Short mmCIF file of C-alpha atoms and ligand atoms in Angstrom, two decimals:
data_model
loop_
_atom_site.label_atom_id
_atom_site.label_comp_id
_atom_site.label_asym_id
_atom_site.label_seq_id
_atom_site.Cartn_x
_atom_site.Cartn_y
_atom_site.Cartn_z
CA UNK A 4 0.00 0.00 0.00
CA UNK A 5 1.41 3.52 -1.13
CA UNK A 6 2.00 5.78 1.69
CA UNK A 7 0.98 9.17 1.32
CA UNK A 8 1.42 12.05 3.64
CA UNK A 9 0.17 15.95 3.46
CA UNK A 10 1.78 19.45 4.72
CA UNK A 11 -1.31 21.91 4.84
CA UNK A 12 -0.41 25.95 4.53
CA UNK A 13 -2.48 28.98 4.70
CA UNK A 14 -6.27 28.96 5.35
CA UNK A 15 -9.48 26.96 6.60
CA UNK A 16 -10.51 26.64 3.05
CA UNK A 17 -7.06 24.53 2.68
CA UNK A 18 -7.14 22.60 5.55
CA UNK A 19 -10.33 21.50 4.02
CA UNK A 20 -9.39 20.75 0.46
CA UNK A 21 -6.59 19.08 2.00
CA UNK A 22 -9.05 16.49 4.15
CA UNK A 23 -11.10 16.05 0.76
CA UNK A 24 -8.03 15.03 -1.11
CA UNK A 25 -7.05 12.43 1.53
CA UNK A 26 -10.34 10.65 1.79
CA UNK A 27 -10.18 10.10 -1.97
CA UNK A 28 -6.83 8.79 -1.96
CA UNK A 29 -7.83 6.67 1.05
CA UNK A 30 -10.44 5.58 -0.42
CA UNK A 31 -8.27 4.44 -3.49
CA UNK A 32 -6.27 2.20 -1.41
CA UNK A 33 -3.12 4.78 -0.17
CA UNK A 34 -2.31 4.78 3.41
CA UNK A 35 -2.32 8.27 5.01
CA UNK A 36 0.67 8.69 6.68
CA UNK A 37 2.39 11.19 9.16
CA UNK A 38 3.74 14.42 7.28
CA UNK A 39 7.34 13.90 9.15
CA UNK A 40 7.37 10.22 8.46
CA UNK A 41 8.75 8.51 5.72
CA UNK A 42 5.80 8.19 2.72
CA UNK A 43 5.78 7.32 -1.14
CA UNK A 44 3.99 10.76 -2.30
CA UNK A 45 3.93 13.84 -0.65
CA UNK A 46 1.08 16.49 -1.26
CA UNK A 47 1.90 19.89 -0.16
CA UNK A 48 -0.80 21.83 -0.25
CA UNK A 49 0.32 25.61 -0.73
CA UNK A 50 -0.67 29.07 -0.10
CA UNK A 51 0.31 32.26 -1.67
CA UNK A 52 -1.37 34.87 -0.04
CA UNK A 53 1.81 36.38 1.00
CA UNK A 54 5.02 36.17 -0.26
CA UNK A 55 6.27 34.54 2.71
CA UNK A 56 3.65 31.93 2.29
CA UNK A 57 4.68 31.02 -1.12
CA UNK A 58 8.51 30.90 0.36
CA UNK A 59 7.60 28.81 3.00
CA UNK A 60 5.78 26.23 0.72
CA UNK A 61 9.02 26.00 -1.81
CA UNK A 62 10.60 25.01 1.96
CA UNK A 63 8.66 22.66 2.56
CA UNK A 64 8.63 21.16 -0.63
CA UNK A 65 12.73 20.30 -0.55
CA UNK A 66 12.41 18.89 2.74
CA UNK A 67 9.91 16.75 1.74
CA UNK A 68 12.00 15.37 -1.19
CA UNK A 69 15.21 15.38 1.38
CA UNK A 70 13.60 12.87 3.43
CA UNK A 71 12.52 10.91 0.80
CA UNK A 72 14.40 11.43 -2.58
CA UNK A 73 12.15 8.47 -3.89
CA UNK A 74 9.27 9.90 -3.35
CA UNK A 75 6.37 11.24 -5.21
CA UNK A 76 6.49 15.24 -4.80
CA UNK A 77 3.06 17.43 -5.67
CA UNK A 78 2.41 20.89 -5.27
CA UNK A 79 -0.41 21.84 -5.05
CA UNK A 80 -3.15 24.39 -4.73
CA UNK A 81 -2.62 28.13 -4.86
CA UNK A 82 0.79 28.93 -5.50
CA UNK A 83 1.26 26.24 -8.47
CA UNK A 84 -2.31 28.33 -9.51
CA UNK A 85 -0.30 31.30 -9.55
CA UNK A 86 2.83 30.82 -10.46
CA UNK A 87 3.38 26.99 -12.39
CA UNK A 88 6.27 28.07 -14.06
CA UNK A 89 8.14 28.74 -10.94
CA UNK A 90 7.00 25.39 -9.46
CA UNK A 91 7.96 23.84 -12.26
CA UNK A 92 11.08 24.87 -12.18
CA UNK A 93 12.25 23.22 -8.83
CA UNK A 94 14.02 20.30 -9.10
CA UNK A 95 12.07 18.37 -6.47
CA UNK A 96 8.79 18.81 -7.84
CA UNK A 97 7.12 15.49 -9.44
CA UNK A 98 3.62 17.36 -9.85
CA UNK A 99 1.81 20.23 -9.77
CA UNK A 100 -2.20 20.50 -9.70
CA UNK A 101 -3.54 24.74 -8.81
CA UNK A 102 -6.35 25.25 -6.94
CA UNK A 103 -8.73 23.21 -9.97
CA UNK A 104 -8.82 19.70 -10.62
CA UNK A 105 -7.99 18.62 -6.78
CA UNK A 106 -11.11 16.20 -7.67
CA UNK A 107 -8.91 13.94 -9.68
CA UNK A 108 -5.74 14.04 -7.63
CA UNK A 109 -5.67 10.25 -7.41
CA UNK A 110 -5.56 10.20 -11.19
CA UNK A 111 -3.13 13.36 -10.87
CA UNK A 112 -0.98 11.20 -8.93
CA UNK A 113 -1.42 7.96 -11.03
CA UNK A 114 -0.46 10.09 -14.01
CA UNK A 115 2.77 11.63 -12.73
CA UNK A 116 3.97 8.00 -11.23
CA UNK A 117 3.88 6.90 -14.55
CA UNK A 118 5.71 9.67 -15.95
CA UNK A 119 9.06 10.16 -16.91
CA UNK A 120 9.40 13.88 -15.83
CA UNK A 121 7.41 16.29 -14.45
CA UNK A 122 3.76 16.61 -14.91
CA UNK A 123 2.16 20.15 -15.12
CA UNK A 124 -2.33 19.63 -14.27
CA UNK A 125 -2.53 23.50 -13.46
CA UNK A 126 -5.71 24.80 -15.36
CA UNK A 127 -6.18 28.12 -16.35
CA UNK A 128 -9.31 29.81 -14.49
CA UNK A 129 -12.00 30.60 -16.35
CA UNK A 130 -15.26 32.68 -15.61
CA UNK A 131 -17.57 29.96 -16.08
CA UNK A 132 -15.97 27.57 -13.92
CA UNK A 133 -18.91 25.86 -11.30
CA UNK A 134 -18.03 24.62 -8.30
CA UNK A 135 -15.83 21.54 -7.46
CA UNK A 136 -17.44 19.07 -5.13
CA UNK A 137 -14.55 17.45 -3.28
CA UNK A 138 -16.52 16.56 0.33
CA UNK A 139 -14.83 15.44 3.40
CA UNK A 140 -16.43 12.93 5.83
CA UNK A 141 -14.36 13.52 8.77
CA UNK A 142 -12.37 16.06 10.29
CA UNK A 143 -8.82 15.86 12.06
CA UNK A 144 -10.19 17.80 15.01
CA UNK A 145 -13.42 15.10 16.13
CA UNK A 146 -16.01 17.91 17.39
CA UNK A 147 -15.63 20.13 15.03
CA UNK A 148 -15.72 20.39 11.14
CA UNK A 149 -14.60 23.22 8.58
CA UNK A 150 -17.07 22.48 5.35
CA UNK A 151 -16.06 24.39 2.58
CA UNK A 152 -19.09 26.02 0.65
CA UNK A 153 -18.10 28.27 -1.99
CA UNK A 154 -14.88 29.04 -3.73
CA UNK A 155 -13.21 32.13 -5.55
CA UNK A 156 -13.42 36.15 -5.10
CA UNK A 157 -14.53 38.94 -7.76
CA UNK A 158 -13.45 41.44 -5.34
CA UNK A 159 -10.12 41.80 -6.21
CA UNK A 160 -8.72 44.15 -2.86
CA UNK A 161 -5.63 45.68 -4.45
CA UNK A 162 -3.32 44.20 -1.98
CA UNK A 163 -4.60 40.30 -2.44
CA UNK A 164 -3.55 37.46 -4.66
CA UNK A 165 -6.74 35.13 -3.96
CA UNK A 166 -9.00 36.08 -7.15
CA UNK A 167 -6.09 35.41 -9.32
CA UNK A 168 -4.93 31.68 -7.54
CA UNK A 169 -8.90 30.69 -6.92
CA UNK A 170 -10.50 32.00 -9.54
CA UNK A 171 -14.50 33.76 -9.64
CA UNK A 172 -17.16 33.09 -7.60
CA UNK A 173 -18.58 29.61 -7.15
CA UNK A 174 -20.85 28.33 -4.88
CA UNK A 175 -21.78 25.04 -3.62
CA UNK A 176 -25.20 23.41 -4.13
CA UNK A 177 -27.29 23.85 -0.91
CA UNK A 178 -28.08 20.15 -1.31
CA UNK A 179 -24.63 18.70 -1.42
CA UNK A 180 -23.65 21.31 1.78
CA UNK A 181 -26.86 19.60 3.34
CA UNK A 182 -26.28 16.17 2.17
CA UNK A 183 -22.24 16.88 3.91
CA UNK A 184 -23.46 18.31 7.18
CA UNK A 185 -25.76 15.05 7.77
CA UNK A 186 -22.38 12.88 7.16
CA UNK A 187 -20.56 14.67 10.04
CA UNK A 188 -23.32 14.98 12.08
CA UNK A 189 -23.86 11.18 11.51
CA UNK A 190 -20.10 10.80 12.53
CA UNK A 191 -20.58 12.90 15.59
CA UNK A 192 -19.34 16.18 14.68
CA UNK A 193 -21.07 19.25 16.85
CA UNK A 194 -20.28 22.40 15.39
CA UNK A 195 -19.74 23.17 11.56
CA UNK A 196 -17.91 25.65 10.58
CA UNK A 197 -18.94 27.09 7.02
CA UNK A 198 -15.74 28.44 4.89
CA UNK A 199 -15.05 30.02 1.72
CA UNK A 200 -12.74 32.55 0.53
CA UNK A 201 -15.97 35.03 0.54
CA UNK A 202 -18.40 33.38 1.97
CA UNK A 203 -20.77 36.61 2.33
CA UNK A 204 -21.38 35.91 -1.55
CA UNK A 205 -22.63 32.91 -1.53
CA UNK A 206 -25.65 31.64 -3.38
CA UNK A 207 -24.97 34.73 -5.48
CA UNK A 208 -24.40 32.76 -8.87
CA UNK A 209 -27.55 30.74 -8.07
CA UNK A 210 -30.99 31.28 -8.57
CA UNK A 211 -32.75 31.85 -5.91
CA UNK A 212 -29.72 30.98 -3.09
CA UNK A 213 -28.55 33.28 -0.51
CA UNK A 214 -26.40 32.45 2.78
CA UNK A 215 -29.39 32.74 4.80
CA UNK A 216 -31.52 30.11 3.13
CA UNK A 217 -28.48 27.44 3.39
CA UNK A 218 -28.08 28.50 7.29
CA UNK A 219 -31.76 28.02 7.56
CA UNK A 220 -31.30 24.30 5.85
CA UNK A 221 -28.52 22.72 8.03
CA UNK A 222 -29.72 24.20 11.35
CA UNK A 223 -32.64 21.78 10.81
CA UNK A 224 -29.82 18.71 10.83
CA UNK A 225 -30.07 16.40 13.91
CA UNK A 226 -27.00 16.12 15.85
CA UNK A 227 -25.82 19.31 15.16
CA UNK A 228 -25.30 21.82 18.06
CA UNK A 229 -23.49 24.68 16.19
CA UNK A 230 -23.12 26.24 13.46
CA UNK A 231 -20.26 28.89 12.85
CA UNK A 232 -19.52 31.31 9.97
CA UNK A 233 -15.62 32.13 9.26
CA UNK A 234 -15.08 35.33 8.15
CA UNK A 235 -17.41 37.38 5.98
CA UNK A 236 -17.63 40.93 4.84
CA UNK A 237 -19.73 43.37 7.02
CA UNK A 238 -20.88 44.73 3.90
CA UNK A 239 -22.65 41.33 3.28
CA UNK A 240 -24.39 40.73 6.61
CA UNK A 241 -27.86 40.75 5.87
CA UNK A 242 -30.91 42.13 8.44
CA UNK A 243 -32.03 38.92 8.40
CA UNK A 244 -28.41 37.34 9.17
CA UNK A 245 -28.65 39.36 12.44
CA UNK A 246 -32.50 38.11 13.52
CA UNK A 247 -30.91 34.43 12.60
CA UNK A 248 -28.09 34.93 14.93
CA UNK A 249 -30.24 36.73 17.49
CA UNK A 250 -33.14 33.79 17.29
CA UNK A 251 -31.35 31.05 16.97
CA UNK A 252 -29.60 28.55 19.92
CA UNK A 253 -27.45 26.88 17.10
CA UNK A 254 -26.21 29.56 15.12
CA UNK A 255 -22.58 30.94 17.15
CA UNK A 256 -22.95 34.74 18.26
CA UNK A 257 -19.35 35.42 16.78
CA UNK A 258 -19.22 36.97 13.49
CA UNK A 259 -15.72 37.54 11.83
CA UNK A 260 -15.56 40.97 10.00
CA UNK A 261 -12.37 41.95 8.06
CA UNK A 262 -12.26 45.62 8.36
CA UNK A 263 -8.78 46.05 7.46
CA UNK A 264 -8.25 49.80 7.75
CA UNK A 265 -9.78 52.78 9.81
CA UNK A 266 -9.16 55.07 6.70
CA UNK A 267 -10.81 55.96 4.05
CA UNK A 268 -8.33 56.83 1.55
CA UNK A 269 -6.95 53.60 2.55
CA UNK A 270 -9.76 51.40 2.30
CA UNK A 271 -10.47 52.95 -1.37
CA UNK A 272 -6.42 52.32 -1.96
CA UNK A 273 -7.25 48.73 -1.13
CA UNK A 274 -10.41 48.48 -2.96
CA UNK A 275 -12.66 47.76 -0.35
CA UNK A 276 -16.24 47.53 -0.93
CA UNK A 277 -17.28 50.02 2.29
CA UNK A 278 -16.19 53.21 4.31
CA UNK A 279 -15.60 53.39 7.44
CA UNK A 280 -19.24 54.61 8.70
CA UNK A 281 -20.88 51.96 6.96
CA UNK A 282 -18.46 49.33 8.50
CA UNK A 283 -19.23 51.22 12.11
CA UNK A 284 -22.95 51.15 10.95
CA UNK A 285 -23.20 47.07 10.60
CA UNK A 286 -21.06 46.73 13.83
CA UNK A 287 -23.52 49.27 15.98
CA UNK A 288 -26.33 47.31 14.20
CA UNK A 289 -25.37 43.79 14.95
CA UNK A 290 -24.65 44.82 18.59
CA UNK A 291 -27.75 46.82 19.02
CA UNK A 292 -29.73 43.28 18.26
CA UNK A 293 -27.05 40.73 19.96
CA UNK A 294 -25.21 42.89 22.42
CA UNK A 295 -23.35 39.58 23.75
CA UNK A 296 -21.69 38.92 20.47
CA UNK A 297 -18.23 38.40 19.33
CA UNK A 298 -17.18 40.45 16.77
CA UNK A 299 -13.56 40.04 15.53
CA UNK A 300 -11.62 41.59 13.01
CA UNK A 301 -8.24 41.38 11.02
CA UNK A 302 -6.67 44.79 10.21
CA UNK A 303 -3.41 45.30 7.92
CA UNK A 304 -1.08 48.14 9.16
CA UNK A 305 1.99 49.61 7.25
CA UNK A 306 -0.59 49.35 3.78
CA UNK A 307 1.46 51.59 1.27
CA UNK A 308 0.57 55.30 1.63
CA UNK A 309 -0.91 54.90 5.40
CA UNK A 310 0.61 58.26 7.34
CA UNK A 311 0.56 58.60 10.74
CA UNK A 312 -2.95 59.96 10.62
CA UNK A 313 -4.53 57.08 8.80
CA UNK A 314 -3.22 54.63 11.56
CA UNK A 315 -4.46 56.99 14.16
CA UNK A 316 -8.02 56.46 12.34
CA UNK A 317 -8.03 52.92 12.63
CA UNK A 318 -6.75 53.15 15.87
CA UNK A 319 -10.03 54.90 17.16
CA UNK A 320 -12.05 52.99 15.44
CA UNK A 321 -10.72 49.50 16.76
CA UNK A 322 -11.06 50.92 20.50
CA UNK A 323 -14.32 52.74 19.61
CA UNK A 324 -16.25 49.12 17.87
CA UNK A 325 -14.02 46.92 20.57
CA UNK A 326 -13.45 44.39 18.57
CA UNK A 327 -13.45 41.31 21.21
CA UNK A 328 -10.06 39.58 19.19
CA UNK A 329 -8.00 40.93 16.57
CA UNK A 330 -5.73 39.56 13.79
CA UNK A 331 -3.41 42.12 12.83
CA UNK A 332 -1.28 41.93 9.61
CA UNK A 333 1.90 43.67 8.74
CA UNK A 334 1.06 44.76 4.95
CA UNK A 335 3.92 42.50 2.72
CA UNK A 336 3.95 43.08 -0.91
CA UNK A 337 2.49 40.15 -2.63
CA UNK A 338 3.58 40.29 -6.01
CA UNK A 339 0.78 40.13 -9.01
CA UNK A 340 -1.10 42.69 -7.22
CA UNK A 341 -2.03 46.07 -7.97
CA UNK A 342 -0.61 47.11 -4.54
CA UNK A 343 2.90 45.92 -5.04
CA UNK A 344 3.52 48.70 -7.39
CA UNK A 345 1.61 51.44 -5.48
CA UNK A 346 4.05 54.05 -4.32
CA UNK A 347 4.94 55.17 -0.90
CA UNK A 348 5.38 52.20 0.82
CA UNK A 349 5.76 51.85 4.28
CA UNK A 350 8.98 51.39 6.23
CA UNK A 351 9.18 47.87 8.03
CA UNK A 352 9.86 49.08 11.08
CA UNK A 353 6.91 51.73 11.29
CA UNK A 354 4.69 48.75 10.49
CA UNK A 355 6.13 46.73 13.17
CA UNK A 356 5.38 49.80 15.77
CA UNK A 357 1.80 49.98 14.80
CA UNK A 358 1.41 46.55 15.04
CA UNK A 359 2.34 46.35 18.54
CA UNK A 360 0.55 49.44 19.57
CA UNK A 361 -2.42 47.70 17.63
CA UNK A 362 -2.05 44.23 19.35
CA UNK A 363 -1.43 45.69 23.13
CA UNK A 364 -5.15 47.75 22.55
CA UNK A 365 -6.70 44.38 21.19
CA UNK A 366 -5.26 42.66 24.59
CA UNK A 367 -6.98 44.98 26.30
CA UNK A 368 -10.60 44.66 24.49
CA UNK A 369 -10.25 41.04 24.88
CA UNK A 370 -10.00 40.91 28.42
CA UNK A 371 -12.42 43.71 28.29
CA UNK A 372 -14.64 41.11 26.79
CA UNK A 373 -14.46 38.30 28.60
CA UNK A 374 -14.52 40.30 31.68
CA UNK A 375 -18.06 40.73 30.64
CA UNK A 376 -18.86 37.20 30.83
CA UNK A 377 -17.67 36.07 34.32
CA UNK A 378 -20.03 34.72 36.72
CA UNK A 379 -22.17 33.70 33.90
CA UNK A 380 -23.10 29.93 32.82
CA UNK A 381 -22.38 28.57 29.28
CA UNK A 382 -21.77 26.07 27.22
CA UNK A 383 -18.16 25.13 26.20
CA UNK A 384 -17.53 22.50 23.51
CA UNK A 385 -14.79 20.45 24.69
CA UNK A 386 -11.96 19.41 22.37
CA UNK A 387 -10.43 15.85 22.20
CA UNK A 388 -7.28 16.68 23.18
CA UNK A 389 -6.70 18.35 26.27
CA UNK A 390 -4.56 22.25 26.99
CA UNK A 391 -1.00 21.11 26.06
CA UNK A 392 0.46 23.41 28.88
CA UNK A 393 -2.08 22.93 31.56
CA UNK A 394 -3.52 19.81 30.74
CA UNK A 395 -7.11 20.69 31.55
CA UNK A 396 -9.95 20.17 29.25
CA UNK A 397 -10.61 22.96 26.71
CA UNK A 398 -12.76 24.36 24.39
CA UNK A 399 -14.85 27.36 22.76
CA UNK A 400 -17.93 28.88 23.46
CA UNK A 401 -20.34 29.83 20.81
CA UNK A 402 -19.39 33.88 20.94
CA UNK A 403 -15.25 32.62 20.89
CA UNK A 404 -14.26 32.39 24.23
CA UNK A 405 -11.52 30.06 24.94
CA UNK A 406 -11.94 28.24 28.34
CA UNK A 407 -10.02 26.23 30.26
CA UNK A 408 -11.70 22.89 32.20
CA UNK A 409 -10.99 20.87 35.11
CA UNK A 410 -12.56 17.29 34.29
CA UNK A 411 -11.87 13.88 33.47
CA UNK A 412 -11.81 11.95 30.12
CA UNK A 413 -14.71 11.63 29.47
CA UNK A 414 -16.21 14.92 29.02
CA UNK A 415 -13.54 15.12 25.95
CA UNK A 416 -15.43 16.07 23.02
CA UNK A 417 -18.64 16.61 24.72
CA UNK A 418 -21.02 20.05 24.66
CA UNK A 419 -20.41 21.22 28.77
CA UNK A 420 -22.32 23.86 30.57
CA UNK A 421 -19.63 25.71 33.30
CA UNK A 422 -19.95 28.67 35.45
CA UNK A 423 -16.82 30.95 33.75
CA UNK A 424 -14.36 32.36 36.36
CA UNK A 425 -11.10 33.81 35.64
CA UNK A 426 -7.57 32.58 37.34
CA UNK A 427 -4.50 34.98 35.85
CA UNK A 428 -5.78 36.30 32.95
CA UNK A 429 -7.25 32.26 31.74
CA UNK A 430 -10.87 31.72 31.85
CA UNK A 431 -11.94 28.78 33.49
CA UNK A 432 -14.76 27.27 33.56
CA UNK A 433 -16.53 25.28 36.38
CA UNK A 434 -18.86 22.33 36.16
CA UNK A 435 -21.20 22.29 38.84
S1 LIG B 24 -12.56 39.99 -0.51
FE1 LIG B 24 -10.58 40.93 -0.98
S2 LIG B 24 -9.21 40.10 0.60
FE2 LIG B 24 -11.01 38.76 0.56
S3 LIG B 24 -10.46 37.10 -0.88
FE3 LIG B 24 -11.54 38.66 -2.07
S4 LIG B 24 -9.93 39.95 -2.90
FE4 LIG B 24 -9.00 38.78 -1.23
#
């Protein structure tokens, strides 16, 4: 039996395509295998979002053939989407598939075995391209499962490579989402996650389909306790989103919204599809109707032309919509995109500074947050593996707080209610 072991780099949506490749080679007779173990074909599934992510997967890549020199070597995914030439290029590389046509990778990899050199499977995007239904039936994490529903991005922010490695706007068919959902919740998954590189637009090449009416679908699948969104654009959170989220006991009160910069002549720089009023306007709006909720954000700091002032402005406006967790990104050139050529870019170490000035306020509204909920009872969804540095249970709660558990084995992987306390700075919740 062939022995076949995956590296995974960059997003949700790829730790999900990944999962979906391996069941159909598993299911074709290869042996997953440990990615630091000794296997017969490596798949390394790539990202390119930043230039250090395309580095990183070239790295991987050679070490992959180093341990093995026999081996089977594919690239795959994004950066291969991107950039084949450049893949091809490397000596190590047996096989490169982009971000279509992961579907047939055990052909793919039949294919390039046979070969004498080399094999190139990166297709060229096109406009009409529908959706490709790879579906996973487990998860490596047992409670809780990432389902990918839509693929690609028409948005095209100036400073982002994604349109151009994943293509246009696809979604998938609410009946195969449904149809997946019932599979993990069959297998004993709790809480879905639903991903997509911009997941606000799905339905939107579909008659008739909207996020809202696919929410609506799986909440109505047994077994299911929760149901999360990943990130989506505030822009694209619908009235009726909100009344969802505020209604419903299955649908997680956290709502990811990328608001990336607290200036305007930034946000118009980066092509962003809102000001900054209209981004405050959603935020004030969801709180107004679900003042418990979790509402995170990523912002990118050190984006070419931002002065002084423009940081200033989306300093404000983190502390002012107190974001409850933030991911904050240094702005790296990624080339391919518009932004890469803009002019007046912005010295590393100024981007370092308002990172850190950026990250000690989001400390702050964190705590701030989870201050709010001590004292309180609710339900944490244990993990199967317990805190690597305390060694006590933990999990999530629906609205993203991380908490820590004192209990035995067998609560792993089950839905706990706790009373949440906080011991230095860790919340921890009691089962009483
Ligand atoms: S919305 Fe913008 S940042 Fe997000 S995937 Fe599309 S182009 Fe990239």
């Amino acid at each position: 039996m062939k022995r076949v072991a995956f590296y995974t780099l960059g997003c949700k949506v790829n730790q999900y395509d990944t999962e979906a490749m391996m069941k159909q080679l598993e299911e074709a007779g290869y042996e997953i295998v440990d990615f630091e173990s000794e296997a017969d074909i490596y798949v390394i599934n790539t990202c390119t979002v930043t230039q250090q992510g395309a580095s990183k997967s070239r790295k991987i890549t050679r070490r992959a053939k180093r341990r093995n020199p026999q081996a089977l070597v594919a690239m795959v995914g994004c950066y291969p989407q991107v950039d084949a030439d450049k893949v091809m290029e490397m000596a190590e590389v047996d096989l490169v598939v982009g971000t279509k046509g992961r579907s047939k990778i055990v052909e793919f990899v039949k294919q390039a075995m046979r070969a004498k050199g080399p094999v190139n499977f990166v297709q060229e995007m096109e406009e009409d391209d529908s959706f490709e239904e790879i579906a996973i039936e487990e998860s490596k994490e047992r409670t809780r499962a990432s389902i990918k529903i839509q693929e690609g991005c028409d948005q095209f922010c100036s400073y982002c490579i994604i349109p151009y490695a994943r293509g246009s706007l696809r979604s998938r068919s609410l009946e195969d989402v449904k149809a997946e959902v019932m599979r993990l919740a069959e297998g004993g998954f709790e809480e879905i996650v639903l991903t997509g590189i911009h997941l606000g637009q799905y339905g939107k090449d579909k008659e008739d389909l909207d996020l809202v009416k696919l929410i609506k679908r799986i909440l109505t699948v047994e077994g299911i306790k929760r149901i999360r969104l990943s990130s989506i654009e505030g822009t694209e959170v619908s009235d009726e989103l909100i009344d969802l989220i505020a209604e419903s006991d299955k649908l997680c009160r956290h709502l990811h919204l990328p608001l990336q910069s607290g200036s305007d002549k930034i946000l118009e720089a980066m092509n962003r599809p809102y000001n900054v009023q209209e981004f405050r306007d959603m935020v004030n709006k969801i709180k107004a109707k679900v003042p418990e909720i979790a509402i995170t954000s990523d912002v990118i700091v050190g984006f070419p032309g931002e002065s002084d002032e423009d940081f200033d402005d989306t300093y404000q406006v983190v502390k002012e919509l107190e974001f409850s967790d933030l991911h904050i990104f240094k702005y790296s050139k990624r080339q391919g995109t518009p932004a890469a050529d803009f002019e007046n870019q912005v010295h590393s170490i100024i981007k370092k500074k308002r990172s850190e000035k950026l990250r000690e306020l989001s400390e702050k509204l964190s705590s701030a947050y989870q201050q709010r909920f001590i004292g309180e009872r609710i339900d944490v969804l244990l993990e199967e593996v317990r805190d690597s540095q305390t060694g006590m249970l933990t999990g999530l709660t629906d609205n993203y707080l991380r908490v820590l558990v004192d209990g035995s084995d067998d609560l792993l992987g089950k839905l706990v209610e706790v009373k949440l306390m906080e011991k230095e700075g860790e919340l921890i919740g009691c089962l009483e």
